[in-house]
PDB file of C-alpha atoms in Angstrom:
ATOM      1  CA  UNK A   1       0.076  -0.158   0.002  1.00  0.00           C
ATOM      2  CA  UNK A   2       2.884   2.347   0.734  1.00  0.00           C
ATOM      3  CA  UNK A   3       4.679   1.439  -2.241  1.00  0.00           C
ATOM      4  CA  UNK A   4       1.477   2.401  -4.288  1.00  0.00           C
ATOM      5  CA  UNK A   5       1.252   5.847  -2.740  1.00  0.00           C
ATOM      6  CA  UNK A   6       5.058   6.184  -3.547  1.00  0.00           C
ATOM      7  CA  UNK A   7       4.426   5.533  -7.109  1.00  0.00           C
ATOM      8  CA  UNK A   8       1.427   7.842  -7.200  1.00  0.00           C
ATOM      9  CA  UNK A   9       3.280  10.766  -5.560  1.00  0.00           C
ATOM     10  CA  UNK A  10       5.941  10.091  -7.852  1.00  0.00           C
ATOM     11  CA  UNK A  11       4.098   9.858 -10.763  1.00  0.00           C
ATOM     12  CA  UNK A  12       2.050  13.173  -9.764  1.00  0.00           C
ATOM     13  CA  UNK A  13       5.699  14.886  -9.402  1.00  0.00           C
ATOM     14  CA  UNK A  14       7.029  13.933 -12.458  1.00  0.00           C
ATOM     15  CA  UNK A  15       3.672  15.076 -14.285  1.00  0.00           C
ATOM     16  CA  UNK A  16       4.094  18.726 -12.400  1.00  0.00           C
ATOM     17  CA  UNK A  17       7.461  18.984 -13.736  1.00  0.00           C
ATOM     18  CA  UNK A  18       6.642  17.848 -16.899  1.00  0.00           C
ATOM     19  CA  UNK A  19       4.168  21.065 -16.934  1.00  0.00           C
ATOM     20  CA  UNK A  20       6.236  22.988 -15.805  1.00  0.00           C
ATOM     21  CA  UNK A  21       8.318  22.725 -18.783  1.00  0.00           C
ATOM     22  CA  UNK A  22       6.135  23.183 -21.587  1.00  0.00           C
ATOM     23  CA  UNK A  23       4.952  26.331 -19.376  1.00  0.00           C
ATOM     24  CA  UNK A  24       8.384  27.882 -19.294  1.00  0.00           C
ATOM     25  CA  UNK A  25       9.026  26.788 -22.862  1.00  0.00           C
ATOM     26  CA  UNK A  26       6.085  28.023 -24.590  1.00  0.00           C
ATOM     27  CA  UNK A  27       6.854  31.565 -22.915  1.00  0.00           C
ATOM     28  CA  UNK A  28      10.067  31.733 -23.888  1.00  0.00           C
ATOM     29  CA  UNK A  29       9.999  31.156 -27.186  1.00  0.00           C
ATOM     30  CA  UNK A  30       8.448  33.216 -29.444  1.00  0.00           C
ATOM     31  CA  UNK A  31       6.836  32.140 -32.255  1.00  0.00           C
ATOM     32  CA  UNK A  32       6.723  34.191 -35.799  1.00  0.00           C
ATOM     33  CA  UNK A  33       3.117  34.222 -36.145  1.00  0.00           C
ATOM     34  CA  UNK A  34       2.782  36.197 -32.893  1.00  0.00           C
ATOM     35  CA  UNK A  35       1.807  39.953 -32.528  1.00  0.00           C
ATOM     36  CA  UNK A  36       5.540  40.977 -31.874  1.00  0.00           C
ATOM     37  CA  UNK A  37       8.342  39.050 -34.190  1.00  0.00           C
ATOM     38  CA  UNK A  38      12.345  39.488 -32.549  1.00  0.00           C
ATOM     39  CA  UNK A  39      14.977  37.359 -31.590  1.00  0.00           C
ATOM     40  CA  UNK A  40      14.858  33.682 -31.349  1.00  0.00           C
ATOM     41  CA  UNK A  41      11.192  33.884 -33.872  1.00  0.00           C
ATOM     42  CA  UNK A  42      10.853  31.349 -36.379  1.00  0.00           C
ATOM     43  CA  UNK A  43       9.002  31.016 -39.677  1.00  0.00           C
ATOM     44  CA  UNK A  44       7.312  31.842 -42.582  1.00  0.00           C
ATOM     45  CA  UNK A  45       7.281  35.605 -41.265  1.00  0.00           C
ATOM     46  CA  UNK A  46      10.460  36.022 -40.582  1.00  0.00           C
ATOM     47  CA  UNK A  47      11.332  34.813 -43.855  1.00  0.00           C
ATOM     48  CA  UNK A  48       8.874  38.175 -45.328  1.00  0.00           C
ATOM     49  CA  UNK A  49      10.595  40.053 -43.248  1.00  0.00           C
ATOM     50  CA  UNK A  50      14.511  39.187 -44.030  1.00  0.00           C
ATOM     51  CA  UNK A  51      13.826  39.449 -48.008  1.00  0.00           C
ATOM     52  CA  UNK A  52      12.237  42.657 -47.545  1.00  0.00           C
ATOM     53  CA  UNK A  53      14.966  44.267 -44.925  1.00  0.00           C
ATOM     54  CA  UNK A  54      17.336  42.883 -47.480  1.00  0.00           C
ATOM     55  CA  UNK A  55      15.314  44.167 -51.157  1.00  0.00           C
ATOM     56  CA  UNK A  56      15.915  47.211 -49.539  1.00  0.00           C
ATOM     57  CA  UNK A  57      19.801  47.158 -48.428  1.00  0.00           C
ATOM     58  CA  UNK A  58      18.882  46.926 -44.483  1.00  0.00           C
ATOM     59  CA  UNK A  59      20.253  42.960 -44.111  1.00  0.00           C
ATOM     60  CA  UNK A  60      23.096  40.955 -45.415  1.00  0.00           C
ATOM     61  CA  UNK A  61      22.393  37.758 -43.921  1.00  0.00           C
ATOM     62  CA  UNK A  62      20.120  34.680 -45.148  1.00  0.00           C
ATOM     63  CA  UNK A  63      16.955  34.703 -45.428  1.00  0.00           C
ATOM     64  CA  UNK A  64      16.374  31.442 -43.396  1.00  0.00           C
ATOM     65  CA  UNK A  65      13.246  32.285 -41.448  1.00  0.00           C
ATOM     66  CA  UNK A  66      15.479  32.336 -38.673  1.00  0.00           C
ATOM     67  CA  UNK A  67      15.626  35.906 -35.881  1.00  0.00           C
ATOM     68  CA  UNK A  68      18.839  36.094 -34.988  1.00  0.00           C
ATOM     69  CA  UNK A  69      21.711  39.011 -34.340  1.00  0.00           C
ATOM     70  CA  UNK A  70      21.134  40.278 -37.629  1.00  0.00           C
ATOM     71  CA  UNK A  71      17.811  40.098 -38.449  1.00  0.00           C
ATOM     72  CA  UNK A  72      17.809  42.356 -35.141  1.00  0.00           C
ATOM     73  CA  UNK A  73      19.972  44.880 -36.146  1.00  0.00           C
ATOM     74  CA  UNK A  74      18.425  44.874 -39.849  1.00  0.00           C
ATOM     75  CA  UNK A  75      15.173  46.268 -38.118  1.00  0.00           C
ATOM     76  CA  UNK A  76      17.046  48.247 -35.496  1.00  0.00           C
ATOM     77  CA  UNK A  77      18.494  50.213 -38.803  1.00  0.00           C
ATOM     78  CA  UNK A  78      15.144  50.007 -40.664  1.00  0.00           C
ATOM     79  CA  UNK A  79      13.141  51.278 -37.508  1.00  0.00           C
ATOM     80  CA  UNK A  80      15.814  54.325 -37.516  1.00  0.00           C
ATOM     81  CA  UNK A  81      15.179  55.159 -40.857  1.00  0.00           C
ATOM     82  CA  UNK A  82      11.451  55.538 -40.358  1.00  0.00           C
ATOM     83  CA  UNK A  83      11.353  57.099 -37.492  1.00  0.00           C
ATOM     84  CA  UNK A  84      10.398  54.150 -34.788  1.00  0.00           C
ATOM     85  CA  UNK A  85      11.056  53.123 -31.735  1.00  0.00           C
ATOM     86  CA  UNK A  86      14.685  51.040 -32.933  1.00  0.00           C
ATOM     87  CA  UNK A  87      14.270  47.913 -30.692  1.00  0.00           C
ATOM     88  CA  UNK A  88      14.764  45.338 -32.882  1.00  0.00           C
ATOM     89  CA  UNK A  89      11.536  44.066 -32.526  1.00  0.00           C
ATOM     90  CA  UNK A  90       8.722  43.599 -35.222  1.00  0.00           C
ATOM     91  CA  UNK A  91       5.235  44.849 -33.110  1.00  0.00           C
ATOM     92  CA  UNK A  92       2.112  46.157 -34.996  1.00  0.00           C
ATOM     93  CA  UNK A  93       3.586  50.115 -35.688  1.00  0.00           C
ATOM     94  CA  UNK A  94       6.866  48.478 -37.521  1.00  0.00           C
ATOM     95  CA  UNK A  95       4.961  45.718 -39.136  1.00  0.00           C
ATOM     96  CA  UNK A  96       2.583  48.001 -40.769  1.00  0.00           C
ATOM     97  CA  UNK A  97       5.606  50.528 -41.907  1.00  0.00           C
ATOM     98  CA  UNK A  98       7.019  47.518 -43.523  1.00  0.00           C
ATOM     99  CA  UNK A  99       3.655  45.942 -45.214  1.00  0.00           C
ATOM    100  CA  UNK A 100       3.967  43.205 -43.305  1.00  0.00           C
ATOM    101  CA  UNK A 101       0.606  41.285 -41.661  1.00  0.00           C
ATOM    102  CA  UNK A 102       1.401  39.969 -37.857  1.00  0.00           C
ATOM    103  CA  UNK A 103      -0.831  36.881 -36.455  1.00  0.00           C
ATOM    104  CA  UNK A 104      -3.347  39.018 -33.812  1.00  0.00           C
ATOM    105  CA  UNK A 105      -2.259  42.714 -34.701  1.00  0.00           C
ATOM    106  CA  UNK A 106      -3.916  44.230 -37.426  1.00  0.00           C
ATOM    107  CA  UNK A 107      -1.459  45.846 -39.593  1.00  0.00           C
ATOM    108  CA  UNK A 108      -3.114  46.699 -42.604  1.00  0.00           C
ATOM    109  CA  UNK A 109      -4.049  50.755 -43.386  1.00  0.00           C
ATOM    110  CA  UNK A 110      -7.139  50.479 -43.535  1.00  0.00           C
ATOM    111  CA  UNK A 111      -8.065  53.293 -46.817  1.00  0.00           C
ATOM    112  CA  UNK A 112      -9.592  55.869 -43.994  1.00  0.00           C
ATOM    113  CA  UNK A 113      -6.327  56.888 -42.460  1.00  0.00           C
ATOM    114  CA  UNK A 114      -5.294  59.601 -43.279  1.00  0.00           C
ATOM    115  CA  UNK A 115      -1.679  59.301 -43.369  1.00  0.00           C
ATOM    116  CA  UNK A 116       0.385  55.759 -44.351  1.00  0.00           C
ATOM    117  CA  UNK A 117       2.622  53.744 -42.043  1.00  0.00           C
ATOM    118  CA  UNK A 118       5.488  56.202 -43.469  1.00  0.00           C
ATOM    119  CA  UNK A 119       4.068  59.061 -42.109  1.00  0.00           C
ATOM    120  CA  UNK A 120       3.227  60.116 -45.996  1.00  0.00           C
ATOM    121  CA  UNK A 121      -0.917  61.249 -46.826  1.00  0.00           C
ATOM    122  CA  UNK A 122      -2.799  58.513 -48.618  1.00  0.00           C
ATOM    123  CA  UNK A 123      -3.111  61.539 -51.203  1.00  0.00           C
ATOM    124  CA  UNK A 124      -0.007  61.800 -51.805  1.00  0.00           C
ATOM    125  CA  UNK A 125       0.995  58.389 -51.899  1.00  0.00           C
ATOM    126  CA  UNK A 126      -2.062  57.463 -54.413  1.00  0.00           C
ATOM    127  CA  UNK A 127      -0.248  60.901 -56.499  1.00  0.00           C
ATOM    128  CA  UNK A 128       3.656  58.938 -56.653  1.00  0.00           C
ATOM    129  CA  UNK A 129       1.756  55.215 -57.259  1.00  0.00           C
ATOM    130  CA  UNK A 130      -0.621  57.631 -60.131  1.00  0.00           C
ATOM    131  CA  UNK A 131       3.305  58.962 -61.807  1.00  0.00           C
ATOM    132  CA  UNK A 132       5.124  55.928 -61.314  1.00  0.00           C
ATOM    133  CA  UNK A 133       2.012  54.034 -63.517  1.00  0.00           C
ATOM    134  CA  UNK A 134       1.832  56.990 -65.920  1.00  0.00           C
ATOM    135  CA  UNK A 135       6.460  56.969 -66.147  1.00  0.00           C
ATOM    136  CA  UNK A 136       7.085  53.273 -65.520  1.00  0.00           C
ATOM    137  CA  UNK A 137       3.552  50.876 -66.019  1.00  0.00           C
ATOM    138  CA  UNK A 138       6.193  48.617 -68.685  1.00  0.00           C
ATOM    139  CA  UNK A 139       9.025  48.209 -66.307  1.00  0.00           C
ATOM    140  CA  UNK A 140       9.813  46.195 -64.284  1.00  0.00           C
ATOM    141  CA  UNK A 141       9.442  46.264 -60.358  1.00  0.00           C
ATOM    142  CA  UNK A 142      12.860  47.491 -59.730  1.00  0.00           C
ATOM    143  CA  UNK A 143      12.316  49.823 -62.128  1.00  0.00           C
ATOM    144  CA  UNK A 144       8.619  50.896 -60.980  1.00  0.00           C
ATOM    145  CA  UNK A 145      10.600  51.451 -57.966  1.00  0.00           C
ATOM    146  CA  UNK A 146      13.575  53.257 -58.973  1.00  0.00           C
ATOM    147  CA  UNK A 147      10.909  55.869 -61.188  1.00  0.00           C
ATOM    148  CA  UNK A 148       9.556  56.201 -57.369  1.00  0.00           C
ATOM    149  CA  UNK A 149      13.150  57.151 -55.576  1.00  0.00           C
ATOM    150  CA  UNK A 150      14.539  59.610 -57.968  1.00  0.00           C
ATOM    151  CA  UNK A 151      10.981  61.399 -57.170  1.00  0.00           C
ATOM    152  CA  UNK A 152      11.955  61.526 -53.444  1.00  0.00           C
ATOM    153  CA  UNK A 153      15.125  61.889 -53.187  1.00  0.00           C
ATOM    154  CA  UNK A 154      13.984  65.174 -55.447  1.00  0.00           C
ATOM    155  CA  UNK A 155      11.748  66.009 -52.368  1.00  0.00           C
ATOM    156  CA  UNK A 156      14.796  65.666 -50.060  1.00  0.00           C
ATOM    157  CA  UNK A 157      17.106  67.030 -52.544  1.00  0.00           C
ATOM    158  CA  UNK A 158      17.171  71.778 -51.494  1.00  0.00           C
ATOM    159  CA  UNK A 159      17.532  72.039 -56.070  1.00  0.00           C
ATOM    160  CA  UNK A 160      13.943  70.810 -56.056  1.00  0.00           C
ATOM    161  CA  UNK A 161      10.541  71.427 -54.468  1.00  0.00           C
ATOM    162  CA  UNK A 162      10.361  70.173 -50.533  1.00  0.00           C
ATOM    163  CA  UNK A 163       7.090  67.910 -51.379  1.00  0.00           C
ATOM    164  CA  UNK A 164       6.229  64.720 -53.423  1.00  0.00           C
ATOM    165  CA  UNK A 165       3.426  66.517 -55.940  1.00  0.00           C
ATOM    166  CA  UNK A 166       5.217  69.559 -55.687  1.00  0.00           C
ATOM    167  CA  UNK A 167       8.109  67.509 -57.419  1.00  0.00           C
ATOM    168  CA  UNK A 168       5.791  65.508 -59.920  1.00  0.00           C
ATOM    169  CA  UNK A 169       4.173  68.817 -61.246  1.00  0.00           C
ATOM    170  CA  UNK A 170       7.624  70.996 -61.554  1.00  0.00           C
ATOM    171  CA  UNK A 171       6.645  72.279 -64.667  1.00  0.00           C
ATOM    172  CA  UNK A 172       8.192  70.077 -67.314  1.00  0.00           C
ATOM    173  CA  UNK A 173       9.624  67.741 -64.903  1.00  0.00           C
ATOM    174  CA  UNK A 174       7.217  64.516 -65.949  1.00  0.00           C
ATOM    175  CA  UNK A 175       6.361  63.328 -69.156  1.00  0.00           C
ATOM    176  CA  UNK A 176       3.159  61.624 -67.587  1.00  0.00           C
ATOM    177  CA  UNK A 177       1.937  65.134 -66.435  1.00  0.00           C
ATOM    178  CA  UNK A 178       2.453  66.968 -69.440  1.00  0.00           C
ATOM    179  CA  UNK A 179       0.525  64.492 -71.680  1.00  0.00           C
ATOM    180  CA  UNK A 180      -2.531  64.190 -69.047  1.00  0.00           C
ATOM    181  CA  UNK A 181      -0.795  60.226 -68.488  1.00  0.00           C
ATOM    182  CA  UNK A 182      -1.097  61.269 -64.377  1.00  0.00           C
ATOM    183  CA  UNK A 183      -4.563  61.374 -64.616  1.00  0.00           C
ATOM    184  CA  UNK A 184      -4.994  57.323 -66.082  1.00  0.00           C
ATOM    185  CA  UNK A 185      -4.911  56.425 -61.997  1.00  0.00           C
ATOM    186  CA  UNK A 186      -2.695  53.380 -61.073  1.00  0.00           C
ATOM    187  CA  UNK A 187      -2.540  49.894 -60.222  1.00  0.00           C
ATOM    188  CA  UNK A 188      -1.306  47.795 -57.078  1.00  0.00           C
ATOM    189  CA  UNK A 189       2.268  46.920 -58.037  1.00  0.00           C
ATOM    190  CA  UNK A 190       2.474  50.673 -58.643  1.00  0.00           C
ATOM    191  CA  UNK A 191       0.582  51.091 -55.039  1.00  0.00           C
ATOM    192  CA  UNK A 192       3.747  49.000 -53.749  1.00  0.00           C
ATOM    193  CA  UNK A 193       6.416  50.068 -55.402  1.00  0.00           C
ATOM    194  CA  UNK A 194       5.832  53.567 -54.193  1.00  0.00           C
ATOM    195  CA  UNK A 195       6.021  52.268 -50.572  1.00  0.00           C
ATOM    196  CA  UNK A 196       8.990  50.111 -51.139  1.00  0.00           C
ATOM    197  CA  UNK A 197      10.929  53.668 -51.944  1.00  0.00           C
ATOM    198  CA  UNK A 198       9.402  55.433 -49.132  1.00  0.00           C
ATOM    199  CA  UNK A 199      10.860  52.167 -46.750  1.00  0.00           C
ATOM    200  CA  UNK A 200      14.253  52.738 -48.424  1.00  0.00           C
ATOM    201  CA  UNK A 201      14.917  51.236 -51.601  1.00  0.00           C
ATOM    202  CA  UNK A 202      16.368  53.240 -53.813  1.00  0.00           C
ATOM    203  CA  UNK A 203      17.312  51.075 -56.635  1.00  0.00           C
ATOM    204  CA  UNK A 204      18.286  54.040 -58.691  1.00  0.00           C
ATOM    205  CA  UNK A 205      21.692  54.541 -56.536  1.00  0.00           C
ATOM    206  CA  UNK A 206      20.695  58.365 -55.674  1.00  0.00           C
ATOM    207  CA  UNK A 207      19.550  59.882 -58.773  1.00  0.00           C
ATOM    208  CA  UNK A 208      17.652  62.981 -58.763  1.00  0.00           C
ATOM    209  CA  UNK A 209      16.722  62.516 -63.210  1.00  0.00           C
ATOM    210  CA  UNK A 210      16.270  59.365 -65.591  1.00  0.00           C
ATOM    211  CA  UNK A 211      15.274  58.723 -69.051  1.00  0.00           C
ATOM    212  CA  UNK A 212      14.188  56.698 -71.889  1.00  0.00           C
ATOM    213  CA  UNK A 213      17.831  56.671 -74.328  1.00  0.00           C
ATOM    214  CA  UNK A 214      15.823  55.819 -77.323  1.00  0.00           C
ATOM    215  CA  UNK A 215      13.399  58.933 -77.019  1.00  0.00           C
ATOM    216  CA  UNK A 216      15.345  61.551 -74.851  1.00  0.00           C
ATOM    217  CA  UNK A 217      15.833  64.958 -77.110  1.00  0.00           C
ATOM    218  CA  UNK A 218      17.438  66.935 -74.862  1.00  0.00           C
ATOM    219  CA  UNK A 219      21.161  67.131 -74.619  1.00  0.00           C
ATOM    220  CA  UNK A 220      21.396  68.463 -71.408  1.00  0.00           C
ATOM    221  CA  UNK A 221      20.482  65.488 -70.237  1.00  0.00           C
ATOM    222  CA  UNK A 222      22.677  62.730 -71.526  1.00  0.00           C
ATOM    223  CA  UNK A 223      25.650  65.272 -70.388  1.00  0.00           C
ATOM    224  CA  UNK A 224      24.295  64.129 -66.438  1.00  0.00           C
ATOM    225  CA  UNK A 225      26.546  61.425 -64.885  1.00  0.00           C
ATOM    226  CA  UNK A 226      25.202  57.973 -65.634  1.00  0.00           C
ATOM    227  CA  UNK A 227      24.379  55.563 -62.318  1.00  0.00           C
ATOM    228  CA  UNK A 228      22.679  52.578 -64.002  1.00  0.00           C
ATOM    229  CA  UNK A 229      20.390  51.240 -66.183  1.00  0.00           C
ATOM    230  CA  UNK A 230      16.808  49.447 -65.332  1.00  0.00           C
ATOM    231  CA  UNK A 231      15.039  48.057 -68.331  1.00  0.00           C
ATOM    232  CA  UNK A 232      14.886  51.204 -70.638  1.00  0.00           C
ATOM    233  CA  UNK A 233      15.911  54.090 -68.078  1.00  0.00           C
ATOM    234  CA  UNK A 234      18.736  55.341 -67.205  1.00  0.00           C
ATOM    235  CA  UNK A 235      19.140  56.709 -64.183  1.00  0.00           C
ATOM    236  CA  UNK A 236      21.740  59.583 -64.170  1.00  0.00           C
ATOM    237  CA  UNK A 237      22.867  62.608 -61.300  1.00  0.00           C
TER     238      UNK A 237
END
């Protein structure tokens, strides 16, 4: 009888130890489908984050779905660039800025919001994407982002107007404004390209101008230092 009681007590103790171990493991392991993603997280969401950060030039490690020190550093760089708290944790605000959806958090930008995740008004984001559509809808995705980057580089430059609308509607600046194609609207890909440029991806290498050598009539544009050719466009300073 005493032995049977001892066996029961031992079984209870072992069960308690197993339960406690599971609680500790679950509480210290961060899964990539949680409301926050940080060091220790794994999964497809981490791969998405790494892919975006690598595309934008923040991350140089492997896209392996493992949130380690390199991924944290890349997230911190992204956060500083976008005016976010640089804690290396992808919570709702950082995920929203990246365009990443986390389980348990609403990271989608509502069409009723006045501003985007990057602090840009929805009207400016729409105008930027319309300009991409008008200027580069036949180009690759990288080519579309590069056109958006040129517009944003001009906004930052003291040689141009300091707003997206000012840059786009500057007299003679863009063919799509001159011929009315700016009013054709846009599509999802051009909107994504605009957001990627806002998030820091600049395939143009810091260009302030671009032109199509097959149609350019200005001798002046050929005199600009050329940086890179993407599709039909040459990007230059």
